[in-house]
Amino acid sequence: MGGLRRLEYRGYDSAGISVISQGQLATRKKAGKLENLVADIKAHPIADSRIGIGHTRWATHGAPTDQNAHPHLGGQSSKLALIHNGIIENFSELKQELLDAGTSFASETDSEVAAHLIAKEYEASKDLVSAFGKVVNRLHGAFTILVIHEDFPDLILAARKNAPLVIGIGEGENFLGSDVAAFVEHTKRAISVGQDEIVILRPSGVEIQGFDGHKVDSKEFTIDWDASQASKGGWPSFMAKEIADQPQAVADTLMGRINSEGMVTLPEIDGLDAKQLMAIDRIIVVACGTASYAGEIAKYAIEKWAKIPVSVELAHEFRYRDPILTPNTLIVAISQSGETMDTLMATRYAKEQGAKVMAICNTQGATLARESDAVVYTHAGPEVAVASTKALTAQMTAVYLLALFLATGRKSMSAPELSQLGKELLKLPAKVTEVLSSLEQVTDLAKKMSKAKTVLFLGRNVGFPVAMEGALKLKELAYIHAEGFAAGELKHGPIALIEQDQPVIVILPSPSDPLHPKVISNIQEIKARGATVIAIAEVGDKEASKYAENVWYVPATNWLMAPVLTVIPLQVFAMELANAKGLDVDQPRNLAKSVTVE
Ligand code: AGP
């Protein structure tokens, strides 16, 4: 149950467990949040057990109901229990085969089909491991499947195809989880399970084999954060904790990659040698959601500093538009979880086309990290709240490091220029702390705006992705319609939206930026039409307070690095407005932390 609680952020519309105790398989499962399951177990206790599987669900096939919750039981004797993450794409034909053989189903899920198939195979062969192997070879799509059977009280079987699975190695006990958060309180020794692999897990040891039965040698790694980091630590929500963690997340991402002279090294980019790096003639960033906004910042930074053309594509669009890639194209995939199926599919496609892939990922041992030619890890620590905050500012930090690393290798800037930028990067954690310490008025205004029906966000240049992120935060946390615009786009249509008292949040560039007066003009244009303007401006910006009802100030920094600071008031604004509406900021409705299905 502790493991499920740590994974609840990944999907939480129903939950269940199956254990084998006193020789019997016992199952409890309930729709809704985990506490519903806890209450059910309290009402219907289960005797102690040393073997069990548990699951929190994000519904794909079948509504979130008790019956559709996992585990699913297989076979008429119901001695087999199965849990599943992902989608079995050929489940309907397999289900028909079972229906024709007289199998009755208790749920509408694709997962239950696998349970019955394995139980049926086992009835025939009396060999659970081979029955399991046979069935997983018949399944198409994306799945992590775990099975236990009453006849084997010391065995858990697992299979992994296009969905996350990691093993925890304990003392006389072993664990499986979708990510290490599930068992980090019990052990820091972990093994990543690869694509198309089967795990045979017993208290005495773990065997891994391919779907074709060949033995797989596994690589152990040590988890570099502990359970306390994955708990709230006294904060009212994971989101509040993670927003406050941002100075550390930025500092830890810089750690060991930039010296006091501001010179950047990225020792971990060992999968790409200097020749390959120099041959790069195009970079395509693929990502989804908030990570894609970090990608937009990467575009400005890499083009400005490293002089390499960059385009940013939503992974799910990139994958299906037959993009033209060459061996000199570098794909930079940005993903906090490293399990976002859209991003994984995009990078797999790119590799098939011969492009090199570099991941910027926050989760050690994640699928994306293992499938890329090189990985630049962000070190934001576990991000539990569904709405991404510290992972974003850590991703921005990582793309600045990457841009400076490429600029250094390609000598696209002078050493003094590189050093000056690097030193400015080193000051970011302290500036993030400064922003975090002056947000009272953001909180106050958010509470006053809890009745807002729609909020618009305007930004220009690097402020544009910040405007998009501010809108996304408000949508996913406060369920308010919000839209981010490029400020220059306003007069090409969106200004028609402006009416009396329409709240508009504007991200202003530094007063020293040539774009500053243009964005001030945008503010005047919307003020003239009745908008209520909130400006995010650099400390000392006198113009801002002339036109904006509210000004949220952030410290001065290099214009390209400003997003790390200007995004923070927007994170807090969305969180506090959602809090004022009494919403769950850690687990917003309809969302999951990691979207592991396409
Ligand atoms: C951000 O607040 C959302 N939770 C979502 O947009 C997220 O950024 C997106 O799904 C990408 O996730 P990833 O970084 O784990 O790939």
Coordinates of C-alpha atoms and ligand atoms in Angstrom, one line a residue:
M1 CA 0.0 0.0 0.0
G2 CA 2.9 2.3 0.7
G3 CA 4.2 1.7 -2.8
L4 CA 0.8 2.4 -4.3
R5 CA 0.6 5.7 -2.4
R6 CA 3.9 6.7 -3.9
L7 CA 2.7 5.9 -7.3
E8 CA -0.8 7.3 -7.0
Y9 CA 0.3 10.4 -8.9
R10 CA 0.8 8.3 -12.0
G11 CA -2.9 7.5 -12.3
Y12 CA -5.6 7.5 -9.6
D13 CA -9.1 6.7 -10.8
S14 CA -9.2 3.3 -9.2
A15 CA -6.8 1.0 -7.3
G16 CA -6.5 -2.6 -6.1
I17 CA -4.3 -5.4 -4.7
S18 CA -4.1 -9.1 -4.8
V19 CA -2.0 -11.1 -2.3
I20 CA -1.6 -14.8 -1.5
S21 CA -2.1 -15.4 2.2
Q22 CA -2.7 -18.8 3.9
G23 CA -2.5 -20.4 0.5
Q24 CA -5.4 -18.4 -0.8
L25 CA -5.4 -15.6 -3.4
A26 CA -7.2 -12.5 -1.9
T27 CA -8.2 -9.5 -3.9
R28 CA -9.5 -6.0 -3.0
K29 CA -10.2 -3.3 -5.5
K30 CA -12.1 0.0 -5.5
A31 CA -12.9 2.9 -7.9
G32 CA -11.7 6.3 -6.8
K33 CA -8.7 7.4 -4.8
L34 CA -6.5 5.0 -2.9
E35 CA -8.2 5.8 0.4
N36 CA -11.3 4.0 -0.9
L37 CA -9.2 0.8 -1.2
V38 CA -7.7 1.4 2.2
A39 CA -11.2 1.6 3.7
D40 CA -12.3 -1.5 1.8
I41 CA -9.4 -3.5 3.2
K42 CA -10.2 -2.2 6.6
A43 CA -13.8 -3.4 6.2
H44 CA -12.7 -6.7 4.7
P45 CA -9.3 -7.5 6.3
I46 CA -6.8 -9.8 4.6
A47 CA -4.5 -12.1 6.6
D48 CA -0.8 -11.1 6.4
S49 CA 1.1 -12.1 3.3
R50 CA 4.6 -11.9 1.8
I51 CA 3.6 -11.7 -1.8
G52 CA 1.3 -9.3 -3.6
I53 CA 0.7 -7.0 -6.6
G54 CA -1.0 -3.7 -6.5
H55 CA -2.1 -1.1 -9.1
T56 CA -3.4 2.4 -9.4
R57 CA -5.2 3.0 -12.7
W58 CA -5.6 5.7 -15.3
A59 CA -8.5 4.4 -17.3
T60 CA -8.0 3.6 -21.0
H61 CA -10.6 0.9 -21.7
G62 CA -13.7 1.0 -19.5
A63 CA -14.8 3.6 -17.0
P64 CA -13.2 3.8 -13.5
T65 CA -15.4 1.3 -11.6
D66 CA -14.7 -1.4 -9.0
Q67 CA -15.1 -4.1 -11.7
N68 CA -12.7 -2.4 -14.1
A69 CA -10.1 -1.7 -11.4
H70 CA -7.0 -3.9 -11.4
P71 CA -6.1 -6.7 -10.5
H72 CA -8.1 -8.8 -12.8
L73 CA -8.6 -12.5 -12.1
G74 CA -8.0 -15.1 -14.7
G75 CA -9.6 -18.5 -15.3
Q76 CA -12.9 -19.8 -13.9
S77 CA -11.1 -20.8 -10.7
S78 CA -9.9 -17.2 -10.3
K79 CA -6.6 -18.4 -8.8
L80 CA -4.6 -16.0 -11.0
A81 CA -4.4 -12.2 -10.6
L82 CA -3.0 -9.8 -13.1
I83 CA -2.2 -6.1 -13.2
H84 CA -1.5 -4.1 -16.4
N85 CA -0.2 -0.7 -17.5
G86 CA -0.6 0.3 -21.1
I87 CA -2.9 -0.8 -23.9
I88 CA -3.3 -4.3 -25.5
E89 CA -4.1 -3.2 -29.1
N90 CA -5.2 -6.7 -30.2
F91 CA -7.4 -7.4 -27.2
S92 CA -10.7 -7.6 -29.1
E93 CA -9.7 -10.5 -31.3
L94 CA -8.2 -12.3 -28.3
K95 CA -11.3 -11.6 -26.3
Q96 CA -13.5 -13.1 -29.1
E97 CA -11.3 -16.2 -29.0
L98 CA -12.0 -16.6 -25.3
L99 CA -15.7 -15.8 -25.6
D100 CA -15.9 -18.5 -28.3
A101 CA -14.3 -20.9 -25.8
G102 CA -16.9 -20.0 -23.2
T103 CA -15.0 -17.6 -21.0
S104 CA -17.1 -15.1 -19.1
F105 CA -15.7 -11.6 -18.4
A106 CA -16.2 -9.5 -15.3
S107 CA -14.9 -6.2 -16.7
E108 CA -14.8 -4.2 -19.9
T109 CA -11.0 -4.0 -19.8
D110 CA -8.3 -5.2 -22.3
S111 CA -6.3 -6.3 -19.2
E112 CA -8.7 -9.0 -18.2
V113 CA -8.2 -10.7 -21.6
A114 CA -4.6 -11.3 -20.7
A115 CA -5.5 -12.7 -17.3
H116 CA -7.9 -15.3 -18.8
L117 CA -5.4 -16.2 -21.6
I118 CA -2.6 -16.9 -19.2
A119 CA -4.9 -18.9 -16.9
K120 CA -6.1 -20.9 -19.9
E121 CA -2.5 -21.7 -21.0
Y122 CA -1.6 -22.6 -17.5
E123 CA -4.5 -25.0 -17.1
A124 CA -3.2 -26.8 -20.3
S125 CA 0.5 -26.8 -19.5
K126 CA 0.7 -26.6 -15.7
D127 CA 3.8 -24.5 -16.3
L128 CA 3.0 -20.9 -15.3
V129 CA 6.3 -19.4 -16.7
S130 CA 5.9 -20.9 -20.1
A131 CA 2.2 -20.1 -20.2
F132 CA 3.0 -16.5 -19.3
G133 CA 5.7 -16.3 -21.9
K134 CA 3.5 -17.7 -24.6
V135 CA 0.7 -15.2 -23.9
V136 CA 2.9 -12.1 -23.7
N137 CA 4.2 -13.0 -27.1
R138 CA 0.7 -12.8 -28.5
L139 CA -0.1 -9.4 -27.2
H140 CA 0.4 -6.3 -29.3
G141 CA 0.7 -2.7 -28.1
A142 CA 2.1 -1.3 -24.9
F143 CA 2.1 -3.2 -21.6
T144 CA 3.7 -3.9 -18.3
I145 CA 2.0 -7.0 -16.9
L146 CA 2.4 -8.6 -13.5
V147 CA 0.9 -12.0 -12.6
I148 CA 0.7 -14.0 -9.4
H149 CA -1.0 -17.4 -9.0
E150 CA -2.3 -19.2 -5.9
D151 CA -0.3 -22.3 -6.8
F152 CA 3.0 -20.3 -6.6
P153 CA 3.1 -18.4 -3.3
D154 CA 6.7 -17.2 -3.9
L155 CA 6.6 -16.2 -7.6
I156 CA 5.7 -12.9 -9.4
L157 CA 6.0 -12.9 -13.2
A158 CA 6.3 -9.6 -15.1
A159 CA 6.6 -8.7 -18.7
R160 CA 7.5 -5.3 -20.2
K161 CA 6.8 -3.9 -23.7
N162 CA 6.6 -0.2 -24.3
A163 CA 5.7 0.6 -20.7
P164 CA 7.9 1.3 -17.6
L165 CA 9.1 -1.4 -15.2
V166 CA 11.9 -1.5 -12.7
I167 CA 13.1 -4.1 -10.2
G168 CA 14.1 -3.4 -6.6
I169 CA 16.7 -5.8 -5.1
G170 CA 16.2 -6.2 -1.3
E171 CA 17.6 -8.5 1.4
G172 CA 15.6 -11.7 1.1
E173 CA 12.9 -9.8 -0.7
N174 CA 12.5 -8.3 -4.1
F175 CA 10.2 -5.7 -5.6
L176 CA 8.8 -4.5 -8.9
G177 CA 7.4 -1.0 -9.7
S178 CA 6.5 1.4 -12.5
D179 CA 9.2 3.6 -11.1
V180 CA 11.6 3.4 -8.2
A181 CA 9.3 5.5 -6.0
A182 CA 7.3 2.3 -5.4
F183 CA 10.0 0.6 -3.4
V184 CA 12.7 3.2 -2.6
E185 CA 11.8 3.1 1.1
H186 CA 12.8 -0.5 1.1
T187 CA 15.9 -0.6 -1.1
K188 CA 18.0 1.7 -3.3
R189 CA 19.3 -1.1 -5.5
A190 CA 17.4 -1.2 -8.7
I191 CA 17.5 -2.9 -12.2
S192 CA 15.8 -1.4 -15.2
V193 CA 13.8 -3.9 -17.2
G194 CA 14.4 -3.6 -21.0
Q195 CA 12.0 -3.9 -23.9
D196 CA 10.4 -7.3 -24.5
E197 CA 11.7 -8.8 -21.3
I198 CA 10.2 -11.1 -18.8
V199 CA 11.1 -11.0 -15.1
I200 CA 10.8 -14.1 -12.9
L201 CA 10.9 -12.7 -9.3
R202 CA 11.3 -14.7 -6.1
P203 CA 12.4 -13.6 -2.6
S204 CA 15.6 -15.6 -3.3
G205 CA 16.4 -13.9 -6.6
V206 CA 15.5 -12.5 -9.9
E207 CA 15.9 -13.9 -13.4
I208 CA 15.3 -11.8 -16.6
Q209 CA 14.8 -13.4 -20.0
G210 CA 13.7 -12.1 -23.4
F211 CA 10.2 -12.8 -24.7
D212 CA 12.0 -15.5 -26.8
G213 CA 13.4 -17.1 -23.6
H214 CA 17.0 -16.1 -23.9
K215 CA 18.7 -15.1 -20.6
V216 CA 19.3 -11.4 -20.1
D217 CA 22.1 -10.0 -18.1
S218 CA 20.9 -7.1 -16.0
K219 CA 22.7 -3.9 -14.9
E220 CA 22.0 -2.7 -11.4
F221 CA 21.9 1.0 -10.5
T222 CA 21.7 2.8 -7.2
I223 CA 18.8 5.2 -6.7
D224 CA 20.2 8.6 -5.9
W225 CA 17.2 10.0 -3.9
D226 CA 15.4 8.6 -0.9
A227 CA 11.9 8.1 0.2
S228 CA 11.7 11.4 2.2
Q229 CA 12.3 13.3 -1.0
A230 CA 9.2 11.6 -2.4
S231 CA 7.1 12.6 0.5
K232 CA 5.5 16.0 1.2
G233 CA 7.9 16.9 4.1
G234 CA 5.4 19.1 5.8
W235 CA 4.2 21.0 2.7
P236 CA 0.4 21.3 2.1
S237 CA 0.9 19.7 -1.3
F238 CA 3.6 18.1 -3.4
M239 CA 3.1 21.0 -5.8
A240 CA 3.9 23.6 -3.1
K241 CA 6.9 21.5 -2.1
E242 CA 8.2 21.2 -5.6
I243 CA 7.8 24.9 -6.4
A244 CA 9.9 25.6 -3.3
D245 CA 12.4 22.9 -4.4
Q246 CA 13.3 24.9 -7.5
P247 CA 16.4 26.6 -6.4
Q248 CA 17.8 23.2 -5.4
A249 CA 16.6 21.6 -8.7
V250 CA 18.3 24.3 -10.7
A251 CA 21.5 24.1 -8.6
D252 CA 21.6 20.3 -8.7
T253 CA 21.2 20.3 -12.5
L254 CA 24.1 22.7 -12.8
M255 CA 26.2 20.7 -10.3
G256 CA 29.4 19.3 -11.8
R257 CA 28.7 20.6 -15.3
I258 CA 29.9 24.2 -15.0
N259 CA 33.0 25.5 -13.2
S260 CA 33.5 28.8 -11.3
E261 CA 34.8 30.4 -14.6
G262 CA 31.4 29.5 -16.2
M263 CA 32.8 27.0 -18.5
V264 CA 30.4 24.1 -19.3
T265 CA 31.2 20.4 -19.6
L266 CA 28.7 17.6 -20.2
P267 CA 30.7 14.5 -19.4
E268 CA 27.7 12.3 -19.8
I269 CA 27.3 13.0 -23.5
D270 CA 29.5 10.0 -24.2
G271 CA 27.2 8.5 -26.8
L272 CA 28.0 11.4 -29.2
D273 CA 31.7 12.1 -30.0
A274 CA 33.0 15.6 -30.9
K275 CA 33.0 14.8 -34.6
Q276 CA 29.3 13.8 -34.5
L277 CA 28.5 16.9 -32.4
M278 CA 30.3 19.2 -34.9
A279 CA 28.5 17.5 -37.8
I280 CA 25.1 18.4 -36.4
D281 CA 23.4 20.7 -38.9
R282 CA 19.9 20.6 -37.4
I283 CA 18.2 20.0 -34.1
I284 CA 14.6 19.0 -33.6
V285 CA 13.3 19.1 -30.1
V286 CA 10.4 16.7 -29.4
A287 CA 8.4 16.8 -26.3
C288 CA 4.8 17.2 -24.9
G289 CA 3.1 19.7 -22.7
T290 CA 5.2 21.6 -20.3
A291 CA 8.3 19.9 -21.5
S292 CA 7.6 21.3 -25.0
Y293 CA 7.8 24.8 -23.6
A294 CA 11.3 24.0 -22.3
G295 CA 11.9 23.0 -25.9
E296 CA 10.9 26.4 -27.1
I297 CA 13.5 27.9 -24.7
A298 CA 16.1 25.5 -26.1
K299 CA 15.3 26.8 -29.6
Y300 CA 16.2 30.4 -28.6
A301 CA 19.3 29.4 -26.6
I302 CA 20.8 27.0 -29.1
E303 CA 20.2 29.2 -32.1
K304 CA 21.5 32.3 -30.3
W305 CA 24.6 30.7 -28.7
A306 CA 25.4 27.6 -30.8
K307 CA 24.1 28.9 -34.1
I308 CA 22.5 25.6 -35.0
P309 CA 19.0 25.7 -36.6
V310 CA 16.4 24.3 -34.1
S311 CA 12.7 23.5 -34.5
V312 CA 10.4 22.3 -31.7
E313 CA 7.7 19.8 -32.4
L314 CA 5.0 18.2 -30.3
A315 CA 6.1 14.6 -30.2
H316 CA 2.7 13.2 -31.2
E317 CA 2.6 15.5 -34.3
F318 CA 6.2 14.9 -35.3
R319 CA 5.8 11.1 -35.2
Y320 CA 3.1 11.1 -37.9
R321 CA 4.1 13.8 -40.4
D322 CA 7.0 11.9 -42.0
P323 CA 9.7 14.4 -41.2
I324 CA 12.9 14.6 -43.2
L325 CA 15.8 13.5 -41.0
T326 CA 19.4 12.8 -41.8
P327 CA 22.3 11.3 -39.7
N328 CA 23.3 14.9 -39.0
T329 CA 20.0 15.7 -37.4
L330 CA 20.1 15.7 -33.6
I331 CA 16.8 14.9 -31.9
V332 CA 16.6 16.4 -28.4
A333 CA 13.8 14.6 -26.5
I334 CA 12.7 16.4 -23.3
S335 CA 10.7 14.4 -20.8
Q336 CA 10.4 14.5 -17.0
S337 CA 9.2 10.9 -16.7
G338 CA 11.0 9.5 -19.7
E339 CA 8.0 7.3 -20.2
T340 CA 5.7 9.6 -22.3
M341 CA 4.6 7.3 -25.0
D342 CA 4.2 10.1 -27.6
T343 CA 7.8 11.2 -27.0
L344 CA 9.1 7.6 -27.0
M345 CA 7.4 6.8 -30.3
A346 CA 8.9 10.0 -31.8
T347 CA 12.4 9.2 -30.8
R348 CA 12.0 5.5 -31.9
Y349 CA 10.9 6.8 -35.3
A350 CA 13.8 9.2 -35.5
K351 CA 16.3 6.5 -34.7
E352 CA 14.9 4.3 -37.4
Q353 CA 15.5 7.2 -39.8
G354 CA 19.2 7.3 -38.7
A355 CA 19.0 10.4 -36.5
K356 CA 20.9 10.7 -33.2
V357 CA 18.8 11.1 -30.1
M358 CA 19.7 13.0 -26.9
A359 CA 17.4 12.8 -24.0
I360 CA 16.9 15.5 -21.3
C361 CA 15.2 13.4 -18.6
N362 CA 14.5 13.6 -14.9
T363 CA 14.0 9.9 -14.2
Q364 CA 17.0 7.6 -13.8
G365 CA 16.8 4.4 -15.8
A366 CA 13.6 5.6 -17.6
T367 CA 12.8 4.1 -21.0
L368 CA 13.7 7.3 -22.9
A369 CA 17.0 7.5 -21.2
R370 CA 17.9 3.9 -22.0
E371 CA 16.8 4.2 -25.7
S372 CA 18.8 7.4 -26.4
D373 CA 22.3 7.8 -27.7
A374 CA 23.0 10.3 -24.9
V375 CA 21.2 11.6 -21.8
V376 CA 21.5 14.9 -19.9
Y377 CA 19.7 14.2 -16.7
T378 CA 17.9 17.0 -14.9
H379 CA 18.4 16.5 -11.2
A380 CA 15.1 17.9 -9.9
G381 CA 14.5 14.9 -7.7
P382 CA 11.1 13.0 -7.9
E383 CA 8.4 15.2 -9.2
V384 CA 5.2 13.8 -7.8
A385 CA 2.6 16.5 -8.5
V386 CA 1.0 15.9 -11.8
A387 CA 1.5 19.5 -12.9
S388 CA 5.2 20.0 -13.7
T389 CA 7.1 22.8 -12.0
K390 CA 10.6 22.1 -10.8
A391 CA 11.2 19.7 -13.7
L392 CA 10.5 22.6 -16.1
T393 CA 13.0 25.0 -14.5
A394 CA 15.5 22.1 -14.3
Q395 CA 14.8 21.4 -18.0
M396 CA 15.4 25.0 -18.9
T397 CA 18.7 24.9 -17.0
A398 CA 19.7 21.7 -18.9
V399 CA 18.9 23.3 -22.3
Y400 CA 21.1 26.3 -21.4
L401 CA 23.9 23.9 -20.4
L402 CA 23.4 22.0 -23.7
A403 CA 23.4 25.2 -25.7
L404 CA 26.6 26.5 -24.1
F405 CA 28.2 23.0 -24.4
L406 CA 27.5 23.0 -28.2
A407 CA 28.6 26.7 -28.5
T408 CA 31.9 25.8 -26.7
G409 CA 32.5 22.8 -29.0
R410 CA 31.7 24.7 -32.1
K411 CA 33.4 27.9 -31.0
S412 CA 30.4 29.9 -32.0
M413 CA 31.1 32.3 -29.2
S414 CA 34.3 33.7 -27.6
A415 CA 35.5 32.3 -24.4
P416 CA 34.8 35.5 -22.5
E417 CA 31.2 35.5 -23.8
L418 CA 30.8 31.9 -22.8
S419 CA 32.3 32.5 -19.4
Q420 CA 30.0 35.5 -18.7
L421 CA 26.9 33.4 -19.6
G422 CA 28.1 30.5 -17.6
K423 CA 28.6 32.7 -14.5
E424 CA 25.1 34.1 -15.0
L425 CA 23.7 30.6 -15.0
L426 CA 25.5 30.0 -11.7
K427 CA 23.5 32.9 -10.2
L428 CA 20.1 31.4 -11.2
P429 CA 19.4 29.3 -8.0
A430 CA 19.8 32.4 -5.8
K431 CA 17.6 34.4 -8.1
V432 CA 15.0 31.7 -8.0
T433 CA 15.1 31.9 -4.2
E434 CA 14.6 35.7 -4.5
V435 CA 11.5 35.2 -6.6
L436 CA 10.1 32.6 -4.3
S437 CA 10.5 35.0 -1.3
S438 CA 8.3 37.7 -2.8
L439 CA 5.1 36.1 -4.0
E440 CA 2.5 37.3 -1.4
Q441 CA 0.7 39.5 -3.8
V442 CA 0.5 36.7 -6.4
T443 CA -1.2 34.5 -3.8
D444 CA -3.5 37.4 -2.7
L445 CA -4.6 38.1 -6.3
A446 CA -5.1 34.5 -7.1
K447 CA -7.5 34.1 -4.2
K448 CA -9.4 37.2 -5.4
M449 CA -9.6 35.8 -8.9
S450 CA -11.1 32.4 -8.0
K451 CA -14.3 33.2 -9.9
A452 CA -12.4 34.1 -13.1
K453 CA -13.9 32.3 -16.2
T454 CA -11.0 32.9 -18.6
V455 CA -7.5 34.3 -18.3
L456 CA -5.2 35.3 -21.2
F457 CA -1.4 35.2 -21.1
L458 CA 0.8 37.3 -23.4
G459 CA 4.5 36.9 -24.0
R460 CA 7.0 37.7 -26.7
N461 CA 10.2 35.9 -27.7
V462 CA 11.3 33.7 -24.8
G463 CA 8.2 35.1 -22.9
F464 CA 5.9 33.4 -25.3
P465 CA 6.6 29.8 -24.1
V466 CA 6.2 31.2 -20.6
A467 CA 2.8 32.5 -21.5
M468 CA 1.9 29.1 -22.9
E469 CA 3.1 27.4 -19.7
G470 CA 1.2 29.9 -17.5
A471 CA -2.0 29.1 -19.4
L472 CA -1.4 25.3 -19.2
K473 CA -0.9 25.5 -15.4
L474 CA -4.2 27.4 -15.0
K475 CA -6.1 24.9 -17.2
E476 CA -4.7 21.8 -15.5
L477 CA -4.9 23.0 -12.0
A478 CA -7.9 25.4 -11.7
Y479 CA -9.9 24.0 -14.7
I480 CA -10.2 27.6 -16.0
H481 CA -10.1 28.3 -19.7
A482 CA -6.8 30.0 -20.3
E483 CA -4.8 30.8 -23.5
G484 CA -1.3 31.9 -24.1
F485 CA -0.5 34.1 -27.1
A486 CA 2.5 35.6 -28.7
A487 CA 2.0 39.3 -27.8
G488 CA 2.6 40.3 -31.4
E489 CA -0.2 38.0 -32.6
L490 CA -2.8 39.9 -30.5
K491 CA -3.7 42.4 -33.2
H492 CA -4.1 39.5 -35.7
G493 CA -7.3 38.3 -34.1
P494 CA -7.1 37.4 -30.4
I495 CA -7.6 41.1 -29.4
A496 CA -11.2 40.5 -30.2
L497 CA -11.4 38.5 -27.0
I498 CA -10.6 41.6 -24.9
E499 CA -13.6 43.0 -23.1
Q500 CA -14.2 45.0 -19.9
D501 CA -12.3 43.5 -16.9
Q502 CA -10.8 40.6 -19.0
P503 CA -7.8 39.5 -16.9
V504 CA -4.6 39.4 -19.0
I505 CA -1.2 38.4 -17.6
V506 CA 1.7 39.8 -19.6
I507 CA 5.3 38.7 -19.4
L508 CA 7.4 41.7 -20.0
P509 CA 11.0 41.5 -21.3
S510 CA 13.7 43.5 -19.5
P511 CA 13.5 47.3 -20.0
S512 CA 16.9 47.0 -21.7
D513 CA 15.4 44.7 -24.3
P514 CA 14.4 46.2 -27.7
L515 CA 11.1 44.3 -27.4
H516 CA 10.1 46.0 -24.2
P517 CA 8.4 49.0 -25.7
K518 CA 6.5 46.8 -28.1
V519 CA 5.0 44.7 -25.3
I520 CA 4.2 47.9 -23.4
S521 CA 2.3 49.0 -26.5
N522 CA 0.4 45.6 -26.4
I523 CA -0.5 46.4 -22.8
Q524 CA -1.8 49.9 -23.8
E525 CA -3.8 48.3 -26.6
I526 CA -5.6 45.9 -24.3
K527 CA -6.0 48.5 -21.5
A528 CA -7.7 50.7 -24.0
R529 CA -10.3 47.9 -24.5
G530 CA -11.0 47.4 -20.8
A531 CA -8.5 44.6 -19.9
T532 CA -7.3 44.1 -16.3
V533 CA -3.5 43.7 -16.8
I534 CA -1.1 41.8 -14.5
A535 CA 2.5 42.3 -15.6
I536 CA 5.5 40.2 -14.7
A537 CA 8.4 42.6 -15.0
E538 CA 12.1 43.0 -14.1
V539 CA 12.8 44.7 -10.8
G540 CA 13.2 48.5 -11.6
D541 CA 10.9 48.5 -14.6
K542 CA 9.1 51.8 -14.2
E543 CA 7.0 51.6 -17.3
A544 CA 5.2 48.4 -16.1
S545 CA 3.5 50.0 -13.1
K546 CA 2.2 52.8 -15.3
Y547 CA -0.1 50.5 -17.2
A548 CA -0.6 47.4 -15.2
E549 CA -2.9 47.1 -12.2
N550 CA -0.6 44.5 -10.7
V551 CA 3.1 44.0 -11.3
W552 CA 5.0 40.9 -10.1
Y553 CA 8.7 41.7 -10.2
V554 CA 11.5 39.3 -10.8
P555 CA 15.3 39.9 -10.6
A556 CA 17.3 40.9 -13.7
T557 CA 19.2 38.2 -15.5
N558 CA 20.3 37.4 -19.0
W559 CA 17.3 37.9 -21.3
L560 CA 17.4 34.2 -22.4
M561 CA 17.4 33.0 -18.8
A562 CA 14.5 35.1 -17.7
P563 CA 11.9 32.3 -18.2
V564 CA 13.4 30.4 -15.3
L565 CA 12.3 33.3 -13.1
T566 CA 9.2 34.6 -14.9
V567 CA 7.5 31.2 -14.9
I568 CA 7.5 30.9 -11.1
P569 CA 4.8 33.5 -10.3
L570 CA 2.6 31.8 -12.9
Q571 CA 3.1 28.4 -11.2
V572 CA 2.1 29.9 -7.8
F573 CA -0.8 31.9 -9.3
A574 CA -2.3 28.7 -10.8
M575 CA -1.7 26.7 -7.6
E576 CA -3.2 29.3 -5.3
L577 CA -6.2 29.9 -7.5
A578 CA -6.8 26.1 -7.6
N579 CA -6.4 26.0 -3.8
A580 CA -8.9 28.9 -3.5
K581 CA -11.4 26.8 -5.5
G582 CA -10.7 23.8 -3.1
L583 CA -9.3 21.7 -5.9
D584 CA -6.6 18.9 -5.6
V585 CA -3.5 20.6 -6.9
D586 CA -1.4 17.3 -6.8
Q587 CA -3.9 15.1 -8.7
P588 CA -6.0 17.2 -11.0
R589 CA -9.0 15.6 -12.6
N590 CA -8.6 13.6 -15.8
L591 CA -4.8 13.8 -15.7
A592 CA -2.0 11.4 -15.0
K593 CA 1.6 12.2 -14.2
S594 CA 3.1 10.2 -17.0
V595 CA 1.0 9.5 -20.1
T596 CA 2.4 6.1 -21.0
V597 CA -0.2 5.5 -23.8
E598 CA -0.3 7.1 -27.2
Ligands
AGP1 C1 2.6 19.4 -17.3 O1 2.2 20.2 -16.1 C2 1.7 18.3 -17.6 N1 1.7 17.4 -16.5 C3 2.1 17.6 -18.9 O2 1.9 18.6 -19.9 C4 3.5 17.0 -19.0 O3 4.5 18.1 -19.0 C5 3.6 16.2 -20.3 O4 2.7 15.2 -20.2 C6 5.0 15.7 -20.6 O5 5.4 14.8 -19.5 P1 6.9 14.3 -19.5 O6 7.8 15.5 -19.3 O7 7.0 13.3 -18.4 O8 7.2 13.7 -20.9

